[in-house]
Amino acid sequence: MFGLPKGSLEEPTIRLFQKAGWNIRKSSRSYKPSIDDSELDGRFVRSQEISRYVDHGFFDCGLCGYDWVVENESDVVEVCDLVYSRASNRPSYWVLAVPEASPIKEIKDLQGKRIATEVVGMTRKFLAKHGVEAEIEFSWGATEVKVPDMVDAIVDLTETGNSLRANKLRIVDTLLKTNTKLIANKKSWEDPKKRAKIENIAMMLQAALNAADKVGLKLNAKQENLDEILKILPALRNPTVNALSDKDWAAVEVVLQEKLVRDIIPKLKELGAVDIIEYPLNKVVR
Amino acid sequence: MFGLPKGSLEEPTIRLFQKAGWNIRKSSRSYKPSIDDSELDGRFVRSQEISRYVDHGFFDCGLCGYDWVVENESDVVEVCDLVYSRASNRPSYWVLAVPEASPIKEIKDLQGKRIATEVVGMTRKFLAKHGVEAEIEFSWGATEVKVPDMVDAIVDLTETGNSLRANKLRIVDTLLKTNTKLIANKKSWEDPKKRAKIENIAMMLQAALNAADKVGLKLNAKQENLDEILKILPALRNPTVNALSDKDWAAVEVVLQEKLVRDIIPKLKELGAVDIIEYPLNKVVR
Amino acid sequence: MFGLPKGSLEEPTIRLFQKAGWNIRKSSRSYKPSIDDSELDGRFVRSQEISRYVDHGFFDCGLCGYDWVVENESDVVEVCDLVYSRASNRPSYWVLAVPEASPIKEIKDLQGKRIATEVVGMTRKFLAKHGVEAEIEFSWGATEVKVPDMVDAIVDLTETGNSLRANKLRIVDTLLKTNTKLIANKKSWEDPKKRAKIENIAMMLQAALNAADKVGLKLNAKQENLDEILKILPALRNPTVNALSDKDWAAVEVVLQEKLVRDIIPKLKELGAVDIIEYPLNKVVR
Amino acid sequence: MFGLPKGSLEEPTIRLFQKAGWNIRKSSRSYKPSIDDSELDGRFVRSQEISRYVDHGFFDCGLCGYDWVVENESDVVEVCDLVYSRASNRPSYWVLAVPEASPIKEIKDLQGKRIATEVVGMTRKFLAKHGVEAEIEFSWGATEVKVPDMVDAIVDLTETGNSLRANKLRIVDTLLKTNTKLIANKKSWEDPKKRAKIENIAMMLQAALNAADKVGLKLNAKQENLDEILKILPALRNPTVNALSDKDWAAVEVVLQEKLVRDIIPKLKELGAVDIIEYPLNKVVR
Amino acid sequence: MFGLPKGSLEEPTIRLFQKAGWNIRKSSRSYKPSIDDSELDGRFVRSQEISRYVDHGFFDCGLCGYDWVVENESDVVEVCDLVYSRASNRPSYWVLAVPEASPIKEIKDLQGKRIATEVVGMTRKFLAKHGVEAEIEFSWGATEVKVPDMVDAIVDLTETGNSLRANKLRIVDTLLKTNTKLIANKKSWEDPKKRAKIENIAMMLQAALNAADKVGLKLNAKQENLDEILKILPALRNPTVNALSDKDWAAVEVVLQEKLVRDIIPKLKELGAVDIIEYPLNKVVR
Amino acid sequence: MFGLPKGSLEEPTIRLFQKAGWNIRKSSRSYKPSIDDSELDGRFVRSQEISRYVDHGFFDCGLCGYDWVVENESDVVEVCDLVYSRASNRPSYWVLAVPEASPIKEIKDLQGKRIATEVVGMTRKFLAKHGVEAEIEFSWGATEVKVPDMVDAIVDLTETGNSLRANKLRIVDTLLKTNTKLIANKKSWEDPKKRAKIENIAMMLQAALNAADKVGLKLNAKQENLDEILKILPALRNPTVNALSDKDWAAVEVVLQEKLVRDIIPKLKELGAVDIIEYPLNKVVR
C-alpha cells in the first residue's frame, strides 16, 4: 500500500508516476485511485499525515515532505529524495520570521512572546533547545499575515523568501530544510519482496525526474574537430560516436542538461558541427 | 469524402489524425472541417450515422463503432480496427442487463417484458433469435437509470461493467463486442486510386495508434552481457547494436511497450547496462 | 534589454522561448517578467510600440511585426524573420478593401473619400504616392465592420482573406506584406558582446521554430534497396547510415518535414523498409 | 411522481420551480433530485421520453414539449401551456425545409426523395396525409447540415427561422406548432387528491411565469389628473388608489407589463405624476 | 475590528453583509478587505481561529461556528445566532461515527481504540467525561475515509448524515450541535459605543437573514371574506388592510414565509381573493 | 441609430438598458445587436470612436466618456450624465503624472521631455496653453509602466489614484474630469420626433441608474411617534402615510438611499417603529 499526497502535490505526483510508467486514475471520491499494476495499491491522504500511517504500517511506503516526518516524529526509512513540486523542483525551508521593524533580533528575544505556526512540535523543540519559553499556537493557514497584529513571530515555510519579503518580514533563523522524500515502513523494508518493489519504484521515479530537464543531442562533425567538440560537451552519458560513410565525418550523440544547450549550440557551430538536432527524453538512468 | 465521428470521439479523432500527419481544423459550425491535404475532404457527423452514409456512397470511408454498422445493417468494407477512445483504448460490449434483484435470470424470462435501448434493431433480432417477444422502446440516453422503475431490462453499452455495478445491475447476456473501425464504401474500395488513399490513411492512423504506448530505449552494455540483455528485451523492432570506441562496449537501441519499461530497466541494471535513456515516439510501422 | 510583444503574440512568444531554452515567467503585473538568464532582461510592451523603443535604444532588440517598423518609421537592424503566431505561422497582408458592391475599383477612385485604419501613416504615404487625397481616420479596432456605413474604405490586416470575404469586402490593393521579425538597435548591434548575444538568441529561436514541423525518422533496409530509399528521402540533414549485425541490412536515420512523412512511409514500405519509427524533435540547426 | 425534462430545459425548469416555491436540488447523478415537498417526488428524464412514461403511469404528470406528445402518440391530459425555455419564451415550429435552390416546391415533389428528421413518426403521417411516399431516416442531430449532400429535405425544429436561413434553407410547409406543456396521466387526473396537487402546482408555475415580465408601479398624482392617468395605465390588476394626507393628491399602485413601462413613464410625467417607482414581482395571480 | 471567516463561509458572509447594507471588497491578498463604513474594519482569518483572536482582544467581534468557540475554549460573549452557510442554512452536528459493521456499539467500546478528528480537545473531554481512554489523532481532512483502515472511529461534522451513510458509517453518539454565531470580546462588549455598533450590525445581519426566506404578498378581497382570509394568513407582520374605492373591496398586504405561499395562494383563490402578487424583500425587522 | 460602447462598458451598458426596459441581444459578431424596440437600432463601436460618428451623423445619439468628446473635438449635444461603469459608478480624471522621485515638479519642467498618452490631442493643447513644448507619443496601453524607463511623464486616466500610487507615480496636474454621457447629433436633436425618443431613453436610463442604490421601506408606527419618525427619514419621495384599522397606528412607506438604511433602522426601532421591511426597486423617477 502506497501513501500518495493529496492537495498541491496531487497532480504533480500523478504526472510523475505517469512518466515513470504507472497510470494512476483518480475515482470520483479521489481517496482510492486505480493503478495499472496488480502489485501496487495506493491511497491519497493529506501530505501531513502520510508519515504517520507509514510509521503505523498502514502504508508500506509513501511520498511526503521531510518536514512532516520530523513534525510527526515518525520512525521510518528514508529511501530517497524526490525533489518535485507544482512550481519549482527546489527544496524549501521552515524559518522563524518577524516583521522587519520588530525588536526581535535573535532567538532569545522570543522569551514570553506569542508564535503562530503549522509545525507546533518542531517549533517547541527548537525553542527548548535554545532555552526559550514562548506561547506557540497552531495556525490553520495564511500564517504570514498574522504578524505583527495577532502574534509576535511565525514559523513558516518558504522557498525563495519572496513571499516573506512581500509581507515585510525578516528571517531570524532557519529550523529545517525540507523536500519531498520516498519513505518506507521499517518492517516492509525488511521484507525482500516489498523492498525490491519499493526500490524498483524509486528507481523509475528518479529516472523520470532525472529526464525532466535533460535532452538528447545529435550532431555531425569532422574527425579533425571531434576532440575539441567532445571536450566542450558536458555529457551526462558517455557520448556515442559513429563513423559516417564519408570517412572524414562522425556522428556524435550525447545526453545533457537542457539548460546548457542554448550556450553550447553556438559553440558547436563555431567548431564546425552541422546537422545538430535536439530531442526530448522520458527517462534517464545512469 | 471521409466520415468523421462527432461527439465523444471528436477530439480523440482530431488528435489521432494529427499524430498520423493530418491537421483537421474545425470551423465554427464544426460540420465541415478544413484538412491540410488537397486529396482529403471530411465531414463530422454523429457516430451512429456514419456507416449509413458510407453505405449510401456519400462517404468513401469513415470511422465509427462496429455496433452501428450492425445496427444500421450497413453493407460496407471493414478496412481495419482502430481501437481508441476518450478514456481507455479498449473494446466495449452491448449487454442485456437487469436489476440485481430481478427474477429475470435468462433470456426467455424476458417474454412479454419491456426493454429500453439505443439499439432497437439489434435487440429485436437478438430476441427473435431466441424466440422471445418483448416490448422494445428506444431510449434517448441515461438508459441505466430506467430499470426497474420504467422498464424491466435494458440493452446498454459497457466497457468494464463498473457503471452497471454502480447502478446495481446484473448482466444476463452479451449481444455484441464492438470497437471503432475504419470502414469503406464497396465501390470506393474497388477504385484503385481511392483504395490506395484509404490504405495509406489506415497505415498512418495505425502507425500513430501503435506508437502511443511504445517508446525507444537506448543503453550501453559490455559485449560480454550483450546476449543476456538482448534476450530479456521484448523488442518490437530489431535491436540496433553498435560497437563503441571502447571495444568492450556496445550501444543498443530498441523499441518496446512503454508499460514494460518499468520492469525491464531494473533487470537491465542488474545485467550491467548503463546510460539508459527512454525517448518518446510519434509513429511505429513494422 | 529585450522587447517582448504583449497581447496575442504573448503566449506564443513565451512558448517559443521555452523551446529555445529560456524560461520566461510572467509576474502578476506581466510587464516585467523574470527570465532564467542573468545576461537577459525583458519587458512586455504592445507589439505596435516595440520598434519605437528599439529605435530609441531603450531595448537592445525586440520581436515585432514588420508592419509596425514601417508605420513607426523606426530606424533599426532587421536581424531575422521569425514567422510564428497564435494560429498559423504565415505572413499577413495590409490591404485596402471596399464593400463588394462599392463603385471604388482602383486607388484613384478614393479621391475625397473617408478611410478607417490602424496604420494612418502607412495609408497616408500610400495614397500620396498615388496622388490621391482622402480623409484618413484612426480606427481603434473592428475596422472591417465600418464599411460601408461609417467609412468608404478600410486598410486592414488579413492573412487568408477569409475574414474580409465573410464581411463581403473586396480587396483593391495590397500595401504591405508583413511577419514577425527580430529587430535590433543600431548601436547595440555594433557592440560585439551584445551582437553575439542577439545572434545567439536568434539562432536558438530559429532552431526551435525550425524543429516545430520536423521529425526524426529511423528505419531498417536491405543494402540492395538503400540507394532507392535514400533517393526518395527529402532529408534536411545528411542521413546517417549504419551497418547492422546482419550484413545485408542497414539502419538509416534522417530528419525531414513532418508533413511529408504521411506520403513517404507508404513508399518506404514498398521499397522493403521495415521497423520504421518517427520521433519528435526540440531543435534543428543545420 | 413528476417527470422533469433533462437537457436544455433542465436549468430553466429548476429556476421556474424555485420561483414557484419549490426547491429542486440535483444529486450528483442528476436523475433523482431532492424536492422540499414531502408530497412531491420527481425524476429527470429526456424531454422526448416524458410523455411516454406519463402515458404508462410511471409519472402522474410531467413537463415536456407538445411535439413529443404527438410523436409518441401519448394518450395524456394536457393540463396547461407553460411557455418557457432557455432563450426565448416563444413557441417553436416543426417545418419541412429544403435548400433554397432545390427543385422541391411543394409536398408532392418529395415523392421518392430521402428526408432526415428526429420526428420520424410525425413526418411519416404528414406525408401519408398528402399521399406522398419517401424514404424517412432518423437523424441523431445537426439535421440542418444534411441537405443537400446527404438527404433531399429535412423536418426540423425552428423558432424564428434564423438558423434555417443561415444554412440557406427554404421552408416548404409547417407540420406542427409546439411549446412546453404540463401533461398528466389520465388515471392520476381522476384521483381528486392527485388532481388538486397537480392543479396547485400548475397555478404556481403559471404565477411565476406570469410575473417574469411584469412589474409593480407606484406614483403620486393630483386628484384632478387621476382619471386621465388611470386611463393610460394598462393595469393587469385593479389599480389601488389611496388618498394622501394632502387631500389634493392620491397614491396609485398598479401591476403592468414591464415592457410597457418605458413608454408609459414619459406619458405619466406629462400628466403630472411624481415620485414614480417600479419594483419587481415574484408571482402574479389574477 | 471584525473577524470574518475565510474559506467556505467567505462568499456567503460577503453576500450577507451586502444584503445588510455593507459592501465588503476583497483585495488581491484577501486578508484585509475594504469596507464602506469608516467605523468598521475587518480581517479574513480561518473560521477555526476567529474565537481565539476575539478572546485575545485583537477582534472586537467576529463570525464563527460555535464548535470552534468550544474547541478553543474561548471566553467570549455570544451575541446572537446567524444560521447561514453555503448550502443549507441549517445547524450541523459533531458526531462520533464508526463503520456500519464495527463491533463498537457504545462509547465505552472505544477504550484503547484509535480515533481521528479535527476537534481533538472536544473529543478528549467527551471521552474523559465517559471515563474512556483512547488514542486521539488530529485529522487534516477527509476524516470520513479513514475508517476502518487507518483508525477505529472518527469524530466528524455532519449536517444531514448523508455523507456518513454514503461512506457506510454509523453514528454512535453526538458531541455538539453547532451553527454560526456572532461573538464579541468581553471588554469590547462593555464599551457602550462598541457595543452599540456590534448590536447595530447584529440587527442588520439578522434583518437580512430574516428576509431571505420571506416575501411580501398583496391581494384584493371582498369585505365579506376578509375575516376568513386574515385567519389563514400566517402573517409575520401585522396585515395592512386598506379600503378600495369600491367599498365592498379591500386591499390586504402581509409579509410571510416564502415557503408557505405555494400552499396559501390556492386557498386564497378559493376564498375569492383576486389580483394576488408576491414581491421580494431585502430586510425584515419585527 | 444609437452608438453603444464596446469593451469594458459593454456589459454594464447592456445591463443598464435591461433595467431601463430594453433588451439588447448581442449577435455572434457583436457589432450589430438586436433590440426589442422597432424604433431603436444600435451598433457597438469602440468607446473612443462614438463621439466622432455622432458628430458625423451616422449615430443620432450615443453613450461615451466625455474625455473622448473632448479628444475628438466632436461638435455634439451633451444630453445628460450617466455615471456608471464596471467597478465604481464614479467619475475619473486624466492626470499628468511622473515618478515619485522625478525632478519634474510643475508643468514648465516638462519642456523638451517625452510624454506617453492615449490622448495626444488633449495633451498637446494642455501643454500649448502652458507654453511648454514636449515630445508627445501615442501609447497603446499600459501607459503607467512606461515611466521612468521609456518616457519622462505620462497623461493617464485614474479614478482613485490607487493604481498610480501602486506604480509609485506622483500627480503633477489634472487635465480633465470625465464620466459617461449621453450625447446627441445636433441635427437629430432638432428633429422633434428623434429628440422625444432620445429624451425618453435618457429618462429611463436615469430612472434605472437612480434606482440602483435606493430601496423602499415600510413600517408601522404609533401616531404619537409619527412626527419624529418622519423627521429622521431622508425620504427621496414624499412618504405615504396610511391609517391602520387600529386608529393609534399608521403605516409609513418611503424611498431612500440603501446605504442609509443600516443607520436608520436602529433609530426607527428606538422610536418604536415595528414591522419594518425593505424591498428592492427597479426604477425611480422623481
GROMACS .gro file of N, CA and C in nm, chain E residues 145-180:
model
  108
 1289VAL      N    1  -1.292   0.897   0.533
 1289VAL     CA    2  -1.240   0.781   0.460
 1289VAL      C    3  -1.140   0.703   0.544
 1290LYS      N    4  -1.109   0.750   0.664
 1290LYS     CA    5  -1.003   0.686   0.742
 1290LYS      C    6  -1.048   0.562   0.818
 1291VAL      N    7  -1.178   0.547   0.838
 1291VAL     CA    8  -1.225   0.423   0.900
 1291VAL      C    9  -1.266   0.327   0.790
 1292PRO      N   10  -1.247   0.198   0.809
 1292PRO     CA   11  -1.183   0.134   0.923
 1292PRO      C   12  -1.033   0.112   0.903
 1293ASP      N   13  -0.977   0.156   0.788
 1293ASP     CA   14  -0.839   0.117   0.759
 1293ASP      C   15  -0.738   0.180   0.854
 1294MET      N   16  -0.751   0.311   0.877
 1294MET     CA   17  -0.645   0.380   0.950
 1294MET      C   18  -0.679   0.401   1.096
 1295VAL      N   19  -0.807   0.419   1.125
 1295VAL     CA   20  -0.848   0.437   1.265
 1295VAL      C   21  -0.975   0.357   1.290
 1296ASP      N   22  -1.012   0.345   1.418
 1296ASP     CA   23  -1.131   0.266   1.454
 1296ASP      C   24  -1.259   0.348   1.451
 1297ALA      N   25  -1.244   0.480   1.477
 1297ALA     CA   26  -1.362   0.566   1.482
 1297ALA      C   27  -1.320   0.707   1.444
 1298ILE      N   28  -1.419   0.789   1.411
 1298ILE     CA   29  -1.390   0.930   1.382
 1298ILE      C   30  -1.490   1.018   1.457
 1299VAL      N   31  -1.449   1.143   1.480
 1299VAL     CA   32  -1.544   1.245   1.525
 1299VAL      C   33  -1.546   1.349   1.413
 1300ASP      N   34  -1.661   1.362   1.346
 1300ASP     CA   35  -1.666   1.443   1.226
 1300ASP      C   36  -1.793   1.527   1.225
 1301LEU      N   37  -1.793   1.630   1.138
 1301LEU     CA   38  -1.906   1.721   1.128
 1301LEU      C   39  -2.005   1.669   1.023
 1302THR      N   40  -2.134   1.674   1.053
 1302THR     CA   41  -2.233   1.631   0.956
 1302THR      C   42  -2.355   1.718   0.970
 1303GLU      N   43  -2.425   1.735   0.859
 1303GLU     CA   44  -2.545   1.817   0.864
 1303GLU      C   45  -2.669   1.728   0.859
 1304THR      N   46  -2.673   1.643   0.757
 1304THR     CA   47  -2.790   1.557   0.741
 1304THR      C   48  -2.756   1.411   0.765
 1305GLY      N   49  -2.626   1.379   0.777
 1305GLY     CA   50  -2.587   1.240   0.791
 1305GLY      C   51  -2.572   1.169   0.657
 1306ASN      N   52  -2.606   1.238   0.547
 1306ASN     CA   53  -2.598   1.175   0.415
 1306ASN      C   54  -2.458   1.129   0.380
 1307SER      N   55  -2.359   1.218   0.405
 1307SER     CA   56  -2.223   1.185   0.369
 1307SER      C   57  -2.173   1.066   0.451
 1308LEU      N   58  -2.213   1.059   0.578
 1308LEU     CA   59  -2.175   0.946   0.661
 1308LEU      C   60  -2.234   0.817   0.605
 1309ARG      N   61  -2.363   0.820   0.572
 1309ARG     CA   62  -2.427   0.700   0.517
 1309ARG      C   63  -2.361   0.657   0.386
 1310ALA      N   64  -2.326   0.754   0.301
 1310ALA     CA   65  -2.261   0.722   0.174
 1310ALA      C   66  -2.127   0.652   0.199
 1311ASN      N   67  -2.062   0.683   0.311
 1311ASN     CA   68  -1.937   0.616   0.347
 1311ASN      C   69  -1.960   0.494   0.435
 1312LYS      N   70  -2.085   0.453   0.448
 1312LYS     CA   71  -2.122   0.333   0.525
 1312LYS      C   72  -2.076   0.344   0.670
 1313LEU      N   73  -2.106   0.458   0.732
 1313LEU     CA   74  -2.070   0.481   0.871
 1313LEU      C   75  -2.197   0.484   0.957
 1314ARG      N   76  -2.183   0.449   1.084
 1314ARG     CA   77  -2.293   0.450   1.180
 1314ARG      C   78  -2.259   0.549   1.292
 1315ILE      N   79  -2.357   0.633   1.330
 1315ILE     CA   80  -2.335   0.732   1.437
 1315ILE      C   81  -2.351   0.662   1.572
 1316VAL      N   82  -2.251   0.679   1.660
 1316VAL     CA   83  -2.257   0.621   1.794
 1316VAL      C   84  -2.311   0.722   1.894
 1317ASP      N   85  -2.267   0.847   1.882
 1317ASP     CA   86  -2.315   0.950   1.973
 1317ASP      C   87  -2.291   1.088   1.913
 1318THR      N   88  -2.362   1.190   1.969
 1318THR     CA   89  -2.344   1.328   1.922
 1318THR      C   90  -2.270   1.406   2.029
 1319LEU      N   91  -2.164   1.479   1.989
 1319LEU     CA   92  -2.086   1.556   2.086
 1319LEU      C   93  -2.137   1.698   2.100
 1320LEU      N   94  -2.180   1.760   1.986
 1320LEU     CA   95  -2.214   1.903   1.991
 1320LEU      C   96  -2.300   1.941   1.872
 1321LYS      N   97  -2.403   2.023   1.899
 1321LYS     CA   98  -2.478   2.088   1.791
 1321LYS      C   99  -2.416   2.225   1.770
 1322THR      N  100  -2.397   2.265   1.647
 1322THR     CA  101  -2.327   2.392   1.624
 1322THR      C  102  -2.387   2.470   1.507
 1323ASN      N  103  -2.376   2.602   1.513
 1323ASN     CA  104  -2.409   2.687   1.397
 1323ASN      C  105  -2.327   2.814   1.411
 1324THR      N  106  -2.333   2.897   1.308
 1324THR     CA  107  -2.256   3.022   1.311
 1324THR      C  108  -2.317   3.117   1.414
   0.00000   0.00000   0.00000
